JSON list of C-alpha atoms in Angstrom, two decimals:
[
{"chain": "F", "resi": 1, "resn": "MET", "atom": "CA", "xyz": [1.74, -2.49, 6.62]},
{"chain": "F", "resi": 2, "resn": "LEU", "atom": "CA", "xyz": [4.92, -0.03, 6.67]},
{"chain": "F", "resi": 3, "resn": "GLN", "atom": "CA", "xyz": [7.65, -0.78, 9.39]},
{"chain": "F", "resi": 4, "resn": "PRO", "atom": "CA", "xyz": [11.31, -1.24, 9.27]},
{"chain": "F", "resi": 5, "resn": "LYS", "atom": "CA", "xyz": [13.44, -4.11, 8.87]},
{"chain": "F", "resi": 6, "resn": "ARG", "atom": "CA", "xyz": [15.43, -3.70, 11.59]},
{"chain": "F", "resi": 7, "resn": "VAL", "atom": "CA", "xyz": [16.23, -0.97, 14.15]},
{"chain": "F", "resi": 8, "resn": "LYS", "atom": "CA", "xyz": [19.27, -0.54, 16.40]},
{"chain": "F", "resi": 9, "resn": "TYR", "atom": "CA", "xyz": [17.03, -0.04, 19.31]},
{"chain": "F", "resi": 10, "resn": "ARG", "atom": "CA", "xyz": [13.86, -2.24, 20.01]},
{"chain": "F", "resi": 11, "resn": "ARG", "atom": "CA", "xyz": [12.21, 1.02, 22.49]},
{"chain": "F", "resi": 12, "resn": "PRO", "atom": "CA", "xyz": [14.01, 4.15, 21.14]},
{"chain": "F", "resi": 13, "resn": "HIS", "atom": "CA", "xyz": [13.16, 7.84, 23.13]},
{"chain": "F", "resi": 14, "resn": "GLY", "atom": "CA", "xyz": [10.12, 10.06, 21.35]},
{"chain": "F", "resi": 15, "resn": "LEU", "atom": "CA", "xyz": [11.35, 12.37, 18.97]},
{"chain": "F", "resi": 16, "resn": "LYS", "atom": "CA", "xyz": [9.17, 16.00, 19.16]},
{"chain": "F", "resi": 17, "resn": "TYR", "atom": "CA", "xyz": [7.23, 17.19, 15.85]},
{"chain": "F", "resi": 18, "resn": "ASP", "atom": "CA", "xyz": [6.73, 20.52, 17.67]},
{"chain": "F", "resi": 19, "resn": "ARG", "atom": "CA", "xyz": [9.28, 22.23, 14.99]},
{"chain": "F", "resi": 20, "resn": "PRO", "atom": "CA", "xyz": [8.99, 23.55, 11.38]},
{"chain": "F", "resi": 21, "resn": "ALA", "atom": "CA", "xyz": [10.41, 20.63, 8.77]},
{"chain": "F", "resi": 22, "resn": "HIS", "atom": "CA", "xyz": [13.98, 21.92, 7.67]},
{"chain": "F", "resi": 23, "resn": "LYS", "atom": "CA", "xyz": [13.86, 18.98, 5.33]},
{"chain": "F", "resi": 24, "resn": "GLY", "atom": "CA", "xyz": [11.35, 17.44, 2.59]},
{"chain": "F", "resi": 25, "resn": "ASN", "atom": "CA", "xyz": [9.40, 19.97, 2.62]},
{"chain": "F", "resi": 26, "resn": "SER", "atom": "CA", "xyz": [9.13, 21.06, -1.07]},
{"chain": "F", "resi": 27, "resn": "VAL", "atom": "CA", "xyz": [7.46, 18.80, -4.40]},
{"chain": "F", "resi": 28, "resn": "ASP", "atom": "CA", "xyz": [10.56, 16.97, -5.56]},
{"chain": "F", "resi": 29, "resn": "PHE", "atom": "CA", "xyz": [8.97, 14.04, -7.71]},
{"chain": "F", "resi": 30, "resn": "GLY", "atom": "CA", "xyz": [5.39, 14.60, -8.63]},
{"chain": "F", "resi": 31, "resn": "GLU", "atom": "CA", "xyz": [3.30, 17.90, -9.95]},
{"chain": "F", "resi": 32, "resn": "TYR", "atom": "CA", "xyz": [1.37, 18.17, -6.78]},
{"chain": "F", "resi": 33, "resn": "GLY", "atom": "CA", "xyz": [2.02, 17.56, -3.08]},
{"chain": "F", "resi": 34, "resn": "LEU", "atom": "CA", "xyz": [0.87, 17.19, 0.29]},
{"chain": "F", "resi": 35, "resn": "GLN", "atom": "CA", "xyz": [2.11, 19.27, 3.22]},
{"chain": "F", "resi": 36, "resn": "ALA", "atom": "CA", "xyz": [1.36, 18.93, 6.50]},
{"chain": "F", "resi": 37, "resn": "THR", "atom": "CA", "xyz": [0.75, 22.34, 8.23]},
{"chain": "F", "resi": 38, "resn": "GLN", "atom": "CA", "xyz": [0.88, 21.30, 11.72]},
{"chain": "F", "resi": 39, "resn": "GLY", "atom": "CA", "xyz": [3.10, 18.66, 13.46]},
{"chain": "F", "resi": 40, "resn": "ASP", "atom": "CA", "xyz": [1.44, 15.61, 14.60]},
{"chain": "F", "resi": 41, "resn": "TYR", "atom": "CA", "xyz": [2.61, 11.23, 14.51]},
{"chain": "F", "resi": 42, "resn": "VAL", "atom": "CA", "xyz": [1.37, 9.33, 11.46]},
{"chain": "F", "resi": 43, "resn": "THR", "atom": "CA", "xyz": [1.07, 5.69, 11.91]},
{"chain": "F", "resi": 44, "resn": "ASP", "atom": "CA", "xyz": [1.23, 3.08, 9.55]},
{"chain": "F", "resi": 45, "resn": "HIS", "atom": "CA", "xyz": [-1.81, 2.36, 9.44]},
{"chain": "F", "resi": 46, "resn": "GLN", "atom": "CA", "xyz": [-2.88, 5.62, 8.04]},
{"chain": "F", "resi": 47, "resn": "ILE", "atom": "CA", "xyz": [-0.17, 5.94, 5.35]},
{"chain": "F", "resi": 48, "resn": "GLU", "atom": "CA", "xyz": [-1.44, 2.90, 4.12]},
{"chain": "F", "resi": 49, "resn": "ALA", "atom": "CA", "xyz": [-5.35, 4.40, 4.37]},
{"chain": "F", "resi": 50, "resn": "ALA", "atom": "CA", "xyz": [-4.11, 7.27, 2.20]},
{"chain": "F", "resi": 51, "resn": "ARG", "atom": "CA", "xyz": [-2.26, 5.69, 0.34]},
{"chain": "F", "resi": 52, "resn": "ILE", "atom": "CA", "xyz": [-5.57, 3.24, -1.12]},
{"chain": "F", "resi": 53, "resn": "VAL", "atom": "CA", "xyz": [-7.88, 6.36, -1.34]},
{"chain": "F", "resi": 54, "resn": "LEU", "atom": "CA", "xyz": [-4.65, 7.88, -3.60]},
{"chain": "F", "resi": 55, "resn": "ALA", "atom": "CA", "xyz": [-4.76, 4.50, -6.26]},
{"chain": "F", "resi": 56, "resn": "ARG", "atom": "CA", "xyz": [-8.43, 3.84, -5.62]},
{"chain": "F", "resi": 57, "resn": "TYR", "atom": "CA", "xyz": [-9.50, 7.44, -6.79]},
{"chain": "F", "resi": 58, "resn": "THR", "atom": "CA", "xyz": [-7.03, 7.77, -9.52]},
{"chain": "F", "resi": 59, "resn": "ASP", "atom": "CA", "xyz": [-7.69, 3.81, -10.68]},
{"chain": "F", "resi": 60, "resn": "ARG", "atom": "CA", "xyz": [-4.40, 3.05, -10.03]},
{"chain": "F", "resi": 61, "resn": "ALA", "atom": "CA", "xyz": [-2.94, 5.41, -12.72]},
{"chain": "F", "resi": 62, "resn": "GLY", "atom": "CA", "xyz": [-0.17, 8.08, -12.79]},
{"chain": "F", "resi": 63, "resn": "LYS", "atom": "CA", "xyz": [2.70, 7.66, -10.10]},
{"chain": "F", "resi": 64, "resn": "ILE", "atom": "CA", "xyz": [2.63, 7.97, -6.24]},
{"chain": "F", "resi": 65, "resn": "TRP", "atom": "CA", "xyz": [5.54, 9.10, -4.22]},
{"chain": "F", "resi": 66, "resn": "ILE", "atom": "CA", "xyz": [5.30, 8.39, -0.07]},
{"chain": "F", "resi": 67, "resn": "ARG", "atom": "CA", "xyz": [7.12, 10.99, 1.28]},
{"chain": "F", "resi": 68, "resn": "ILE", "atom": "CA", "xyz": [7.25, 9.81, 5.31]},
{"chain": "F", "resi": 69, "resn": "PHE", "atom": "CA", "xyz": [8.23, 6.61, 6.36]},
{"chain": "F", "resi": 70, "resn": "PRO", "atom": "CA", "xyz": [7.09, 5.12, 10.35]},
{"chain": "F", "resi": 71, "resn": "HIS", "atom": "CA", "xyz": [10.73, 4.48, 11.83]},
{"chain": "F", "resi": 72, "resn": "MET", "atom": "CA", "xyz": [10.08, 5.27, 15.53]},
{"chain": "F", "resi": 73, "resn": "ALA", "atom": "CA", "xyz": [8.52, 2.27, 17.52]},
{"chain": "F", "resi": 74, "resn": "LYS", "atom": "CA", "xyz": [5.69, 3.62, 19.95]},
{"chain": "F", "resi": 75, "resn": "THR", "atom": "CA", "xyz": [5.01, 1.71, 22.94]},
{"chain": "F", "resi": 76, "resn": "LYS", "atom": "CA", "xyz": [2.23, 1.50, 25.81]},
{"chain": "F", "resi": 77, "resn": "LYS", "atom": "CA", "xyz": [2.09, -0.30, 29.30]},
{"chain": "F", "resi": 78, "resn": "PRO", "atom": "CA", "xyz": [-0.62, -2.88, 29.70]},
{"chain": "F", "resi": 79, "resn": "ALA", "atom": "CA", "xyz": [-4.23, -1.48, 31.44]},
{"chain": "F", "resi": 80, "resn": "GLU", "atom": "CA", "xyz": [-4.02, -1.57, 35.37]},
{"chain": "F", "resi": 81, "resn": "VAL", "atom": "CA", "xyz": [-0.73, -1.55, 35.56]},
{"chain": "F", "resi": 82, "resn": "ARG", "atom": "CA", "xyz": [1.39, 0.38, 38.04]},
{"chain": "F", "resi": 83, "resn": "MET", "atom": "CA", "xyz": [3.77, 3.23, 37.36]},
{"chain": "F", "resi": 84, "resn": "GLY", "atom": "CA", "xyz": [7.58, 1.74, 36.63]},
{"chain": "F", "resi": 85, "resn": "SER", "atom": "CA", "xyz": [8.96, -1.41, 36.15]},
{"chain": "F", "resi": 86, "resn": "GLY", "atom": "CA", "xyz": [10.18, -0.15, 32.87]},
{"chain": "F", "resi": 87, "resn": "LYS", "atom": "CA", "xyz": [8.82, 0.98, 29.66]},
{"chain": "F", "resi": 88, "resn": "GLY", "atom": "CA", "xyz": [6.30, -0.71, 27.85]},
{"chain": "F", "resi": 89, "resn": "ASN", "atom": "CA", "xyz": [6.48, -2.54, 24.84]},
{"chain": "F", "resi": 90, "resn": "PRO", "atom": "CA", "xyz": [6.00, -1.61, 20.89]},
{"chain": "F", "resi": 91, "resn": "GLU", "atom": "CA", "xyz": [2.49, -1.13, 20.07]},
{"chain": "F", "resi": 92, "resn": "GLY", "atom": "CA", "xyz": [3.39, 0.04, 16.73]},
{"chain": "F", "resi": 93, "resn": "TRP", "atom": "CA", "xyz": [5.19, 2.42, 14.13]},
{"chain": "F", "resi": 94, "resn": "VAL", "atom": "CA", "xyz": [4.71, 5.57, 13.91]},
{"chain": "F", "resi": 95, "resn": "ALA", "atom": "CA", "xyz": [6.42, 8.67, 11.32]},
{"chain": "F", "resi": 96, "resn": "VAL", "atom": "CA", "xyz": [7.47, 11.84, 13.30]},
{"chain": "F", "resi": 97, "resn": "VAL", "atom": "CA", "xyz": [5.81, 14.80, 11.07]},
{"chain": "F", "resi": 98, "resn": "HIS", "atom": "CA", "xyz": [6.58, 18.21, 11.22]},
{"chain": "F", "resi": 99, "resn": "GLU", "atom": "CA", "xyz": [4.97, 21.52, 9.96]},
{"chain": "F", "resi": 100, "resn": "GLY", "atom": "CA", "xyz": [5.72, 21.77, 6.50]},
{"chain": "F", "resi": 101, "resn": "THR", "atom": "CA", "xyz": [6.27, 17.99, 5.72]},
{"chain": "F", "resi": 102, "resn": "MET", "atom": "CA", "xyz": [5.65, 17.08, 2.27]},
{"chain": "F", "resi": 103, "resn": "LEU", "atom": "CA", "xyz": [3.68, 14.22, 2.85]},
{"chain": "F", "resi": 104, "resn": "PHE", "atom": "CA", "xyz": [2.54, 12.09, -0.68]},
{"chain": "F", "resi": 105, "resn": "GLU", "atom": "CA", "xyz": [3.18, 13.56, -4.14]},
{"chain": "F", "resi": 106, "resn": "ILE", "atom": "CA", "xyz": [1.53, 12.54, -7.34]},
{"chain": "F", "resi": 107, "resn": "GLY", "atom": "CA", "xyz": [1.58, 13.07, -11.24]},
{"chain": "F", "resi": 108, "resn": "GLY", "atom": "CA", "xyz": [1.10, 11.75, -13.91]},
{"chain": "F", "resi": 109, "resn": "ILE", "atom": "CA", "xyz": [-2.46, 12.84, -14.54]},
{"chain": "F", "resi": 110, "resn": "ALA", "atom": "CA", "xyz": [-4.91, 15.62, -15.22]},
{"chain": "F", "resi": 111, "resn": "ASP", "atom": "CA", "xyz": [-4.52, 18.14, -12.57]},
{"chain": "F", "resi": 112, "resn": "ASN", "atom": "CA", "xyz": [-8.35, 18.10, -11.14]},
{"chain": "F", "resi": 113, "resn": "LEU", "atom": "CA", "xyz": [-7.87, 14.64, -10.60]},
{"chain": "F", "resi": 114, "resn": "CYS", "atom": "CA", "xyz": [-4.09, 15.04, -8.75]},
{"chain": "F", "resi": 115, "resn": "ILE", "atom": "CA", "xyz": [-5.74, 17.59, -6.63]},
{"chain": "F", "resi": 116, "resn": "GLU", "atom": "CA", "xyz": [-9.07, 16.23, -5.99]},
{"chain": "F", "resi": 117, "resn": "ALA", "atom": "CA", "xyz": [-7.26, 12.59, -5.02]},
{"chain": "F", "resi": 118, "resn": "LEU", "atom": "CA", "xyz": [-4.56, 14.27, -2.71]},
{"chain": "F", "resi": 119, "resn": "HIS", "atom": "CA", "xyz": [-7.32, 16.62, -0.99]},
{"chain": "F", "resi": 120, "resn": "GLN", "atom": "CA", "xyz": [-9.18, 13.15, -0.24]},
{"chain": "F", "resi": 121, "resn": "ALA", "atom": "CA", "xyz": [-6.60, 11.57, 1.12]},
{"chain": "F", "resi": 122, "resn": "GLY", "atom": "CA", "xyz": [-5.83, 14.05, 3.95]},
{"chain": "F", "resi": 123, "resn": "PHE", "atom": "CA", "xyz": [-9.21, 13.29, 5.27]},
{"chain": "F", "resi": 124, "resn": "LYS", "atom": "CA", "xyz": [-7.42, 10.00, 6.17]},
{"chain": "F", "resi": 125, "resn": "LEU", "atom": "CA", "xyz": [-4.65, 11.61, 8.31]},
{"chain": "F", "resi": 126, "resn": "PRO", "atom": "CA", "xyz": [-4.55, 12.59, 11.98]},
{"chain": "F", "resi": 127, "resn": "VAL", "atom": "CA", "xyz": [-2.76, 16.27, 10.64]},
{"chain": "F", "resi": 128, "resn": "ASN", "atom": "CA", "xyz": [-3.97, 19.10, 8.85]},
{"chain": "F", "resi": 129, "resn": "THR", "atom": "CA", "xyz": [-2.73, 19.51, 5.21]},
{"chain": "F", "resi": 130, "resn": "LYS", "atom": "CA", "xyz": [-3.10, 21.58, 1.92]},
{"chain": "F", "resi": 131, "resn": "VAL", "atom": "CA", "xyz": [-2.15, 20.91, -1.78]},
{"chain": "F", "resi": 132, "resn": "VAL", "atom": "CA", "xyz": [0.65, 22.67, -3.22]},
{"chain": "F", "resi": 133, "resn": "LYS", "atom": "CA", "xyz": [2.02, 22.61, -6.62]},
{"chain": "F", "resi": 134, "resn": "ARG", "atom": "CA", "xyz": [5.73, 21.91, -8.10]},
{"chain": "F", "resi": 135, "resn": "THR", "atom": "CA", "xyz": [7.41, 25.36, -7.64]},
{"chain": "F", "resi": 136, "resn": "LYS", "atom": "CA", "xyz": [9.97, 24.34, -10.26]},
{"chain": "F", "resi": 137, "resn": "ALA", "atom": "CA", "xyz": [9.07, 23.52, -13.94]},
{"chain": "F", "resi": 138, "resn": "LEU", "atom": "CA", "xyz": [9.68, 20.09, -15.12]},
{"chain": "F", "resi": 139, "resn": "THR", "atom": "CA", "xyz": [11.63, 19.44, -17.90]},
{"chain": "F", "resi": 140, "resn": "GLU", "atom": "CA", "xyz": [10.48, 17.87, -21.08]},
{"chain": "F", "resi": 141, "resn": "ALA", "atom": "CA", "xyz": [11.71, 14.70, -20.49]},
{"chain": "F", "resi": 142, "resn": "GLU", "atom": "CA", "xyz": [9.93, 14.05, -17.22]},
{"chain": "F", "resi": 143, "resn": "LYS", "atom": "CA", "xyz": [6.85, 14.99, -18.49]},
{"chain": "F", "resi": 144, "resn": "LEU", "atom": "CA", "xyz": [7.11, 12.28, -20.71]},
{"chain": "F", "resi": 145, "resn": "LYS", "atom": "CA", "xyz": [8.53, 9.84, -18.19]},
{"chain": "F", "resi": 146, "resn": "MET", "atom": "CA", "xyz": [5.49, 10.19, -16.24]},
{"chain": "F", "resi": 147, "resn": "GLU", "atom": "CA", "xyz": [3.17, 9.98, -19.52]},
{"chain": "F", "resi": 148, "resn": "ALA", "atom": "CA", "xyz": [5.05, 6.85, -20.45]},
{"chain": "F", "resi": 149, "resn": "GLN", "atom": "CA", "xyz": [4.32, 5.72, -16.75]},
{"chain": "F", "resi": 150, "resn": "HIS", "atom": "CA", "xyz": [0.87, 7.03, -16.87]},
{"chain": "F", "resi": 151, "resn": "GLU", "atom": "CA", "xyz": [0.32, 4.67, -20.24]},
{"chain": "F", "resi": 152, "resn": "SER", "atom": "CA", "xyz": [1.93, 1.69, -18.74]},
{"chain": "F", "resi": 153, "resn": "SER", "atom": "CA", "xyz": [-0.37, 1.96, -16.03]},
{"chain": "F", "resi": 154, "resn": "LEU", "atom": "CA", "xyz": [-3.42, 1.48, -18.03]},
{"chain": "F", "resi": 155, "resn": "ASP", "atom": "CA", "xyz": [-1.87, -1.32, -20.17]},
{"chain": "F", "resi": 156, "resn": "ALA", "atom": "CA", "xyz": [-1.01, -3.56, -17.34]},
{"chain": "F", "resi": 157, "resn": "ILE", "atom": "CA", "xyz": [-4.74, -2.65, -15.96]},
{"chain": "F", "resi": 158, "resn": "LYS", "atom": "CA", "xyz": [-6.10, -3.78, -18.89]},
{"chain": "F", "resi": 159, "resn": "ALA", "atom": "CA", "xyz": [-4.28, -6.45, -19.53]},
{"chain": "F", "resi": 160, "resn": "GLU", "atom": "CA", "xyz": [-4.92, -7.72, -15.87]},
{"chain": "F", "resi": 161, "resn": "ASP", "atom": "CA", "xyz": [-8.90, -7.29, -16.63]},
{"chain": "F", "resi": 162, "resn": "ALA", "atom": "CA", "xyz": [-8.27, -9.38, -19.65]},
{"chain": "F", "resi": 163, "resn": "LEU", "atom": "CA", "xyz": [-6.92, -12.38, -17.94]},
{"chain": "F", "resi": 164, "resn": "GLU", "atom": "CA", "xyz": [-9.26, -15.55, -18.01]},
{"chain": "F", "resi": 165, "resn": "LYS", "atom": "CA", "xyz": [-9.25, -16.94, -14.97]},
{"chain": "F", "resi": 166, "resn": "THR", "atom": "CA", "xyz": [-9.58, -20.52, -14.30]},
{"chain": "F", "resi": 167, "resn": "THR", "atom": "CA", "xyz": [-10.02, -22.82, -11.25]},
{"chain": "F", "resi": 168, "resn": "ILE", "atom": "CA", "xyz": [-8.07, -26.24, -11.75]},
{"chain": "F", "resi": 169, "resn": "SER", "atom": "CA", "xyz": [-8.24, -29.00, -9.65]},
{"chain": "F", "resi": 170, "resn": "ASP", "atom": "CA", "xyz": [-5.14, -29.94, -7.90]},
{"chain": "F", "resi": 171, "resn": "THR", "atom": "CA", "xyz": [-5.80, -33.29, -6.59]},
{"chain": "F", "resi": 172, "resn": "GLY", "atom": "CA", "xyz": [-7.91, -34.27, -9.90]},
{"chain": "F", "resi": 173, "resn": "ASN", "atom": "CA", "xyz": [-11.00, -35.90, -7.25]},
{"chain": "F", "resi": 174, "resn": "GLU", "atom": "CA", "xyz": [-13.22, -32.98, -7.91]},
{"chain": "F", "resi": 175, "resn": "THR", "atom": "CA", "xyz": [-15.84, -33.46, -11.40]},
{"chain": "F", "resi": 176, "resn": "PRO", "atom": "CA", "xyz": [-14.55, -31.08, -13.81]},
{"chain": "F", "resi": 177, "resn": "ALA", "atom": "CA", "xyz": [-17.41, -28.03, -14.91]},
{"chain": "F", "resi": 178, "resn": "GLU", "atom": "CA", "xyz": [-19.59, -29.60, -18.40]},
{"chain": "F", "resi": 179, "resn": "GLY", "atom": "CA", "xyz": [-16.79, -28.75, -21.78]},
{"chain": "F", "resi": 180, "resn": "ALA", "atom": "CA", "xyz": [-13.50, -28.47, -19.22]},
{"chain": "F", "resi": 181, "resn": "ALA", "atom": "CA", "xyz": [-10.82, -30.50, -19.66]},
{"chain": "F", "resi": 182, "resn": "PRO", "atom": "CA", "xyz": [-10.04, -32.83, -16.92]},
{"chain": "F", "resi": 183, "resn": "ALA", "atom": "CA", "xyz": [-7.34, -32.09, -14.43]},
{"chain": "F", "resi": 184, "resn": "GLU", "atom": "CA", "xyz": [-3.77, -33.58, -14.89]},
{"chain": "F", "resi": 185, "resn": "GLY", "atom": "CA", "xyz": [-2.91, -36.84, -13.92]},
{"chain": "F", "resi": 186, "resn": "ALA", "atom": "CA", "xyz": [-7.26, -37.45, -13.80]},
{"chain": "F", "resi": 187, "resn": "ALA", "atom": "CA", "xyz": [-8.83, -40.73, -15.63]},
{"chain": "F", "resi": 188, "resn": "PRO", "atom": "CA", "xyz": [-11.73, -39.27, -17.82]},
{"chain": "F", "resi": 189, "resn": "ALA", "atom": "CA", "xyz": [-15.23, -39.74, -16.00]},
{"chain": "F", "resi": 190, "resn": "ALA", "atom": "CA", "xyz": [-16.24, -41.98, -19.60]},
{"chain": "F", "resi": 191, "resn": "ALA", "atom": "CA", "xyz": [-13.05, -44.05, -19.04]},
{"chain": "F", "resi": 192, "resn": "ALA", "atom": "CA", "xyz": [-13.43, -44.92, -15.69]},
{"chain": "F", "resi": 193, "resn": "ALA", "atom": "CA", "xyz": [-17.30, -45.62, -15.57]},
{"chain": "F", "resi": 194, "resn": "PRO", "atom": "CA", "xyz": [-16.81, -48.90, -17.68]},
{"chain": "F", "resi": 195, "resn": "ALA", "atom": "CA", "xyz": [-13.51, -50.10, -16.00]},
{"chain": "F", "resi": 196, "resn": "GLU", "atom": "CA", "xyz": [-15.81, -50.08, -12.64]},
{"chain": "F", "resi": 197, "resn": "ALA", "atom": "CA", "xyz": [-18.26, -51.52, -14.46]},
{"chain": "F", "resi": 198, "resn": "ALA", "atom": "CA", "xyz": [-15.99, -54.61, -15.68]},
{"chain": "F", "resi": 199, "resn": "LYS", "atom": "CA", "xyz": [-14.68, -55.16, -12.25]},
{"chain": "F", "resi": 200, "resn": "PRO", "atom": "CA", "xyz": [-18.20, -57.66, -11.39]},
{"chain": "F", "resi": 201, "resn": "ALA", "atom": "CA", "xyz": [-18.33, -59.39, -13.98]},
{"chain": "F", "resi": 202, "resn": "LYS", "atom": "CA", "xyz": [-14.50, -60.56, -13.55]},
{"chain": "F", "resi": 203, "resn": "GLU", "atom": "CA", "xyz": [-15.08, -61.28, -10.12]},
{"chain": "F", "resi": 204, "resn": "GLY", "atom": "CA", "xyz": [-18.48, -63.17, -10.66]},
{"chain": "F", "resi": 205, "resn": "GLU", "atom": "CA", "xyz": [-16.35, -65.18, -13.52]},
{"chain": "F", "resi": 206, "resn": "LYS", "atom": "CA", "xyz": [-14.02, -66.21, -11.06]},
{"chain": "F", "resi": 207, "resn": "LYS", "atom": "CA", "xyz": [-16.79, -67.43, -9.10]}
]
């Protein structure tokens, strides 16, 4: 889950979200964006859930930008504890989302897929959202870059699917499957059997 590596204060004061967003409220990277129409706290689990929806719905193609980050720790006091005695312990991390904040952006795939993927991701968030299109036209270089990223993502997926994964014993004690090479350092089964059969004979000769 997303969380900051280091914070100045372990238990910060709460930040209010009841005002419009003055920055981070436009589509700056992709072609379409998911914009919040109300303010609220969005947890790291909710951000991850929406990201998974975008990745799976687009088949891990194109490019996804996460425009929010859970910087603020939310505290909570244990159950059945009296008031006072200081602030509670941190229980999780949240992003402070204002009205108009751009939450996610996507690009490099078909327009209908972008819109539907962002629409489905909005169901995972605690705020009302809308899908907006980039107002500033993309340059040809930016479009070619997105298409190249899309093609490289598809090539990586195909290469990953084409890999043949085999299980190799680390200890050499397991019996390899038929036709499989024995593990490194393990004696062949055919050579090990005569050696074991020869031991009683040698012991009998000594007797």
